[in-house]
Short mmCIF file of C-alpha atoms in Angstrom, two decimals:
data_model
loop_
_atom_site.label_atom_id
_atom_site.label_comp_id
_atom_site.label_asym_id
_atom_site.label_seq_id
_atom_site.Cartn_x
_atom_site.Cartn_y
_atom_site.Cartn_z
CA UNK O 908 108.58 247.56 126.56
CA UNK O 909 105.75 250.03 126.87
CA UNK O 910 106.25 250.25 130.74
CA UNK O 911 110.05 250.76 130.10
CA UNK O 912 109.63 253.57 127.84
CA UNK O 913 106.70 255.70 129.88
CA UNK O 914 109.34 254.85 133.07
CA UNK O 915 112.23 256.55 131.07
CA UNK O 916 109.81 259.21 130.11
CA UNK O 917 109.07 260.00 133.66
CA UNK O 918 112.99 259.89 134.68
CA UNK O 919 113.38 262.40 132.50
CA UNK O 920 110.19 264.32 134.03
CA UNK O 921 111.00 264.31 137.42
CA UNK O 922 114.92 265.26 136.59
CA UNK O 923 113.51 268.38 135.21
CA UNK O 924 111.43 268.89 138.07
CA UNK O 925 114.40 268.82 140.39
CA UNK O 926 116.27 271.18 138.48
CA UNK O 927 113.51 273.71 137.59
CA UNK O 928 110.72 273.47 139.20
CA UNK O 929 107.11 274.33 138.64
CA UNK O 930 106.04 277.86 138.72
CA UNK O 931 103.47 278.55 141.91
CA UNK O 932 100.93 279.26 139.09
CA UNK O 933 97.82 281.00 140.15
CA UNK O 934 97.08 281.77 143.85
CA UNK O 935 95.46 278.59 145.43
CA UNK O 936 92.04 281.00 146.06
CA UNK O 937 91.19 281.75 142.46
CA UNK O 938 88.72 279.63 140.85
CA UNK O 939 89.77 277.43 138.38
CA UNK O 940 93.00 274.90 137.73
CA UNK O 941 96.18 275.96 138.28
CA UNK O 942 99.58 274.00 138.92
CA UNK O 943 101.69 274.30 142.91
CA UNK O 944 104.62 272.62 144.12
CA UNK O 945 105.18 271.06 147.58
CA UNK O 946 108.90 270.32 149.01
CA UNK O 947 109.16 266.84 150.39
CA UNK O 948 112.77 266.65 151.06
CA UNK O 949 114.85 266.72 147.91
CA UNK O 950 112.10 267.47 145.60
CA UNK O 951 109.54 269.11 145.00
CA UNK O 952 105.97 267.31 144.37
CA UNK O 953 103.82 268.78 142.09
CA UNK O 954 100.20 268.82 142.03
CA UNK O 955 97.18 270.38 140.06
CA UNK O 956 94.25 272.33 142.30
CA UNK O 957 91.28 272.60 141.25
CA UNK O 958 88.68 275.27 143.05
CA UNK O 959 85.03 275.89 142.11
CA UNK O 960 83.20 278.82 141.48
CA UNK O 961 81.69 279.03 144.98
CA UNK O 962 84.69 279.92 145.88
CA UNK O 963 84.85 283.26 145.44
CA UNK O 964 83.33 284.23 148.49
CA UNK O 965 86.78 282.94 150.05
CA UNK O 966 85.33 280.67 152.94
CA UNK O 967 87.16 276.58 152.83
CA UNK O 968 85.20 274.29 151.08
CA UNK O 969 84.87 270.34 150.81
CA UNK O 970 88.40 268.57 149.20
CA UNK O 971 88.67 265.89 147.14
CA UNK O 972 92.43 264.42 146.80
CA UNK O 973 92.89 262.72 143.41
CA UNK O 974 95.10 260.39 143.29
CA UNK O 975 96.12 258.65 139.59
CA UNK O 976 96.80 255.20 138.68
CA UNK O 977 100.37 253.86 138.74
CA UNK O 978 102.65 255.27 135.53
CA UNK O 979 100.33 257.85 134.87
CA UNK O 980 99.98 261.76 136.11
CA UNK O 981 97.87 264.31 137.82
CA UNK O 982 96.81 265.51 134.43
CA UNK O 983 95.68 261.99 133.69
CA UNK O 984 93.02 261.22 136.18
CA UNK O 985 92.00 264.96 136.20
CA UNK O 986 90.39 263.79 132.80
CA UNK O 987 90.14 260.38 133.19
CA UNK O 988 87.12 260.96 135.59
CA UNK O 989 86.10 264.29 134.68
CA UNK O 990 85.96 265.49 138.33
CA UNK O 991 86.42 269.54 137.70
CA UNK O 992 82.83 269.57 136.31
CA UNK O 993 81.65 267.67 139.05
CA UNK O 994 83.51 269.36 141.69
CA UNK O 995 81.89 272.62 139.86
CA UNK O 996 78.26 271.06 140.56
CA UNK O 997 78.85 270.11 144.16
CA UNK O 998 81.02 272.58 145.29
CA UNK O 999 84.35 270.68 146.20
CA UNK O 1000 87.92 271.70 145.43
CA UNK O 1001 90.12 268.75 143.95
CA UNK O 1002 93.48 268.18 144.83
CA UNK O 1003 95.70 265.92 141.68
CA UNK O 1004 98.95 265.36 142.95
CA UNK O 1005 101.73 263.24 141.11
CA UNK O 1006 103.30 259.70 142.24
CA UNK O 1007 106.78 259.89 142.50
CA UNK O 1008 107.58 258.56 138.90
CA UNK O 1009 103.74 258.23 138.23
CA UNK O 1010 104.23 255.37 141.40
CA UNK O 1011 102.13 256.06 144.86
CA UNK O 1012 103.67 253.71 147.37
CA UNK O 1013 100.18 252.06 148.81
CA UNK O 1014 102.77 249.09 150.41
CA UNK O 1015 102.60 246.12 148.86
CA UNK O 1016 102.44 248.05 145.78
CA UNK O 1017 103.64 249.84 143.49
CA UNK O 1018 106.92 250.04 141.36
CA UNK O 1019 109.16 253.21 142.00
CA UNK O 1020 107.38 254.53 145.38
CA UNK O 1021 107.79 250.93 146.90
CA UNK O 1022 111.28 250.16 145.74
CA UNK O 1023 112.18 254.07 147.05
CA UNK O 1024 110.31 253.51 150.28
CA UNK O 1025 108.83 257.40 149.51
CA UNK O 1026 106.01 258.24 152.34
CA UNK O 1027 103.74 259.16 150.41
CA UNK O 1028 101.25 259.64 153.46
CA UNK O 1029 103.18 261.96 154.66
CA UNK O 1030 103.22 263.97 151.48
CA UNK O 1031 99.24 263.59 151.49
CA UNK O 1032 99.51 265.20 155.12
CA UNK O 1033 101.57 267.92 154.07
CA UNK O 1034 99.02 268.80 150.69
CA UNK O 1035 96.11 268.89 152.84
CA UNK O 1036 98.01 270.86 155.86
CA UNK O 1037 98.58 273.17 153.02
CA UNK O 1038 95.14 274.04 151.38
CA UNK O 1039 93.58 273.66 154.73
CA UNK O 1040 96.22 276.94 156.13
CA UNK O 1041 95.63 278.51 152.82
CA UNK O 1042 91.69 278.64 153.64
CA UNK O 1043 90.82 276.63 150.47
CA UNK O 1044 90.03 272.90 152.06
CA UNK O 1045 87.75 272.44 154.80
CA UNK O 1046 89.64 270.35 157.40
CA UNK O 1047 86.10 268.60 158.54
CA UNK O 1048 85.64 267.76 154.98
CA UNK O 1049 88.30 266.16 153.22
CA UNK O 1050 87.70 262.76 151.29
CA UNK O 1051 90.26 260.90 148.92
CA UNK O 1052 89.53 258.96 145.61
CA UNK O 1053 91.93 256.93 143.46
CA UNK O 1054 92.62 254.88 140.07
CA UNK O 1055 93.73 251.71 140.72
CA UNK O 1056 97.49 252.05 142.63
CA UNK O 1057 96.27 255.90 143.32
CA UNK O 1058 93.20 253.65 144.83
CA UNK O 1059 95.79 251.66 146.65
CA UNK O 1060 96.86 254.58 148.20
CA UNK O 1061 93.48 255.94 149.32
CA UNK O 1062 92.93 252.49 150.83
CA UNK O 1063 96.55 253.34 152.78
CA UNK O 1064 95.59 256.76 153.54
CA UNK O 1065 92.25 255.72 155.10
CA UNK O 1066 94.22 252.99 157.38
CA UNK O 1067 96.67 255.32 158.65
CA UNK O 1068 94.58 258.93 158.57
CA UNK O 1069 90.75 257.84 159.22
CA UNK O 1070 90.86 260.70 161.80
CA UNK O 1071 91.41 263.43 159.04
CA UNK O 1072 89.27 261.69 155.92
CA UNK O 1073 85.54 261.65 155.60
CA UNK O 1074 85.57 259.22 153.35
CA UNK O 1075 86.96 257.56 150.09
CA UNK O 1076 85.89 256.44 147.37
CA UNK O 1077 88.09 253.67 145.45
CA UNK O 1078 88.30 252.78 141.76
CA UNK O 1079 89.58 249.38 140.46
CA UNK O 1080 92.46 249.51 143.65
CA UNK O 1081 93.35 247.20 145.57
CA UNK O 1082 94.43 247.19 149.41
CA UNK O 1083 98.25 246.03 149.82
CA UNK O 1084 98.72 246.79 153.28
CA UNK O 1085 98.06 245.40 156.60
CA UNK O 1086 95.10 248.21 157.88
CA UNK O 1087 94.21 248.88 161.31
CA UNK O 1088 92.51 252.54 161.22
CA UNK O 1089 91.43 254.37 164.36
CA UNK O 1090 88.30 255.09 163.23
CA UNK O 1091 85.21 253.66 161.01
CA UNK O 1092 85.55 255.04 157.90
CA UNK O 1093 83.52 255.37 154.52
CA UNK O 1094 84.41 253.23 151.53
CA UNK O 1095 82.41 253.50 148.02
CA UNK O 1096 84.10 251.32 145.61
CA UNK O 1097 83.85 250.89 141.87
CA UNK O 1098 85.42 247.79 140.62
CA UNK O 1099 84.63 245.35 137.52
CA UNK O 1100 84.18 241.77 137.43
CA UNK O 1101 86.56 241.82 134.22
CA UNK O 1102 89.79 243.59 135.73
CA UNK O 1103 92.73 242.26 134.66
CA UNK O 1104 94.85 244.53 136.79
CA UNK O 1105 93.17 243.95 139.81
CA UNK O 1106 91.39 241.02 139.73
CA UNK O 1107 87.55 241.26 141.21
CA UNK O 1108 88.07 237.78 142.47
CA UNK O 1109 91.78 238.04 143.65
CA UNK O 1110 94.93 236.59 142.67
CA UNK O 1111 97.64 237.13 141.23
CA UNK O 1112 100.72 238.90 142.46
CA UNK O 1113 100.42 243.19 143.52
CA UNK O 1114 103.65 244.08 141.86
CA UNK O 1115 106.27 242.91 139.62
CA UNK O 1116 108.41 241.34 142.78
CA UNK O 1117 106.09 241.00 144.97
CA UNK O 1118 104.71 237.15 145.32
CA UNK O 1119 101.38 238.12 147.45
CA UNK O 1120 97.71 237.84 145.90
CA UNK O 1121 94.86 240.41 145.27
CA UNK O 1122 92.19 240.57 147.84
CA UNK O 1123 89.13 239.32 146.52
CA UNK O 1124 86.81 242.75 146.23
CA UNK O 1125 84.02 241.38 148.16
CA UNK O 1126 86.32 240.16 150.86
CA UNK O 1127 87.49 243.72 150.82
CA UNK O 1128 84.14 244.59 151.55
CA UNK O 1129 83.63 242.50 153.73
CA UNK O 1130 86.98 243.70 155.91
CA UNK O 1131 85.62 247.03 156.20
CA UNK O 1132 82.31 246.15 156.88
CA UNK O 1133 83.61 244.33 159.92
CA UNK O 1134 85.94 247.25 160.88
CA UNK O 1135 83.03 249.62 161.09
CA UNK O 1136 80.38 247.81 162.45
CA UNK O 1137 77.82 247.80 160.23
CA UNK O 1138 75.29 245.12 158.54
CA UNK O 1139 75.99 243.52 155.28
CA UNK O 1140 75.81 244.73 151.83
CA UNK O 1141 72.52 244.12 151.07
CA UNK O 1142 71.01 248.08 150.63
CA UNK O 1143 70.44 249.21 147.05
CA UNK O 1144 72.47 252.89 147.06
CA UNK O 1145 70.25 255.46 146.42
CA UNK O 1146 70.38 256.98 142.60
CA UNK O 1147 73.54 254.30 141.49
CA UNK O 1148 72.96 251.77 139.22
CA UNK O 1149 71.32 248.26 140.20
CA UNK O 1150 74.50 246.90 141.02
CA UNK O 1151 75.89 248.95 143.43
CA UNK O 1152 74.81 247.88 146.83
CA UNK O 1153 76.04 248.96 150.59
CA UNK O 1154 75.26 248.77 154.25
CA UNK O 1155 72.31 250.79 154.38
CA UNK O 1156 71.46 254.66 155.49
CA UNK O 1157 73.73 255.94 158.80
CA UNK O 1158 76.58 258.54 158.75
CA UNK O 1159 79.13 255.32 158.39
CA UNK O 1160 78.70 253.26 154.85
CA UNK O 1161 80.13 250.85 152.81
CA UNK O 1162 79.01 250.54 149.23
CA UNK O 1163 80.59 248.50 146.17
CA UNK O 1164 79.37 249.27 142.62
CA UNK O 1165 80.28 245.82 140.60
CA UNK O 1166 80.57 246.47 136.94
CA UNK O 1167 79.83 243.32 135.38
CA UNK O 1168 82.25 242.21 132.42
CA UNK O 1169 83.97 245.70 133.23
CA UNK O 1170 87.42 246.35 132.76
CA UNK O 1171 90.45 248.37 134.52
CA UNK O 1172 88.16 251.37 134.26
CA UNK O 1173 86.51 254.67 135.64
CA UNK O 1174 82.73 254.09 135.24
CA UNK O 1175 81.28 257.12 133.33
CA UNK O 1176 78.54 257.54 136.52
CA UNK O 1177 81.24 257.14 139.06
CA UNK O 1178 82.50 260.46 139.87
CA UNK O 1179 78.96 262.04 139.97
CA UNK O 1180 78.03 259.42 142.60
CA UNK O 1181 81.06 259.72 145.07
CA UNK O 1182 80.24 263.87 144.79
CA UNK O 1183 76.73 262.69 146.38
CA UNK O 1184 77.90 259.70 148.63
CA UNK O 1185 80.71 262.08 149.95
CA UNK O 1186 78.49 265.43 150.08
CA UNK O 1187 76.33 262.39 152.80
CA UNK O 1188 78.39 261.90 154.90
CA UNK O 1189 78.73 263.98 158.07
CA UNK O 1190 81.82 266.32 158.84
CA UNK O 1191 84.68 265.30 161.02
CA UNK O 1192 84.31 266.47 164.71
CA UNK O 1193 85.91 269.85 165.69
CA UNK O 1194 89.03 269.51 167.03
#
């Protein structure tokens, strides 16, 4: 019942959008949060920027997408996990955009997006090709985290873009679709061994009409340990809590933070540690 109302709720959201659409809000170079609009076709996908202070001086700086968990908003994750404050500290701009119908279609998951068949990477593309002509991302620099199906959709993002991501940093997601990527990419995740959304030991089905089981985390780990060549999970990450744990020091890593009896959650440390696990990594080759 609860999922049938918030789905009406956002019916009624994105019908308004179509018809009147956000204003352009402040110019994308001003510091601080304003609200912009990107045409994908028939609509028009709306998304929250947020730019730090250090931006005043006008040169690109580091991008971090944000991507929200399924039925929920831009708005949502933007203070779910407290990233603007963050972002302030380390000098990144954040990009929230909106699911179509709070959805992100990561594949195998979820709701709306899937059953629309909306490319959703290509919408990603077209956000970043945005701030990156606007001057406010740096291309070399651009690294996407997500909330459960919005960490679906990183996961989907890094398979099919790992030449134009950094890194990514995943919370409670899941991956729902066969990955191949053309390029070793960085993975932090954040995950607890009490998820009932995404179970930490797998199972279950990924969406309401789809019969096909979670990925245990570990084996996820596992996977892209093995697609990027690197030893196993054994390091202790530098300033994270005891049980996070990842391949070691190198400009390639793969870390996973297990919050024992946590929940379907954003750990109150994780968004300060992706800032410093994505401010280590090394920039994308000039192209």
């Amino acid at each position: 019942m609860k999922i049938a109302v918030r789905a009406a709720m956002i019916v009624a959201l994105l019908a308004t959008l179509i018809a009147h659409p956000l204003p352009a809000g402040a110019s994308e170079d001003a510091p601080g949060t304003s609200k912009h609009t990107i045409p994908m076709g028939d609509w028009n996908r709306p998304y929250l920027l947020h730019v730090p202070p250090q931006r005043d001086d006008g040169a690109p700086v580091p991008l971090i997408v944000a991507l929200h968990g399924g039925l929920n908003d831009s708005e949502y994750v933007r203070e779910q996990s407290g990233l603007d404050k963050v972002a302030d500290r380390h000098g990144y701009a954040v990009a929230y955009p909106d699911g179509l119908l709070g959805t992100w279609n990561a594949g195998a998951c979820c709701w709306f997006a899937r059953w629309t068949g909306v490319d959703d990477v290509a919408f990603l593309d077209k956000l970043i090709d945005t701030l990156v002509r606007q001057g406010v991302a740096d291309p070399r620099r651009v690294f996407v985290t997500g909330f459960s199906n919005g960490g679906g959709m990183a996961y989907r993002y890094a398979c099919e873009r790992s030449d134009r991501i950094a890194g990514i940093a995943v919370v409670s997601g899941a991956l729902a679709i066969g990955c191949t990527p053309r390029k070793p990419v960085s993975v932090l995740a954040f995950h607890g061994t009490w998820d009932p959304s995404v179970p930490y030991t797998g199972g279950g089905n990924m969406d309401a009409d789809v019969h096909f089981p979670f990925i245990p985390v570990q084996v996820l780990m596992e996977f892209w340990r093995w697609v990027d060549k690197l030893p196993a999970l054994s390091w202790p990450v530098p300033d994270a809590p005891d049980d996070c744990v990842g391949t070691g020091p190198g400009p390639v890593v793969v870390a996973l933070c297990t919050r024992q009896r946590g929940g379907h959650e954003w750990p109150d440390y994780a968004s300060e540690l992706m800032a410093r696990f994505f401010a280590d990594r090394p920039s994308l080759p000039k192209t």
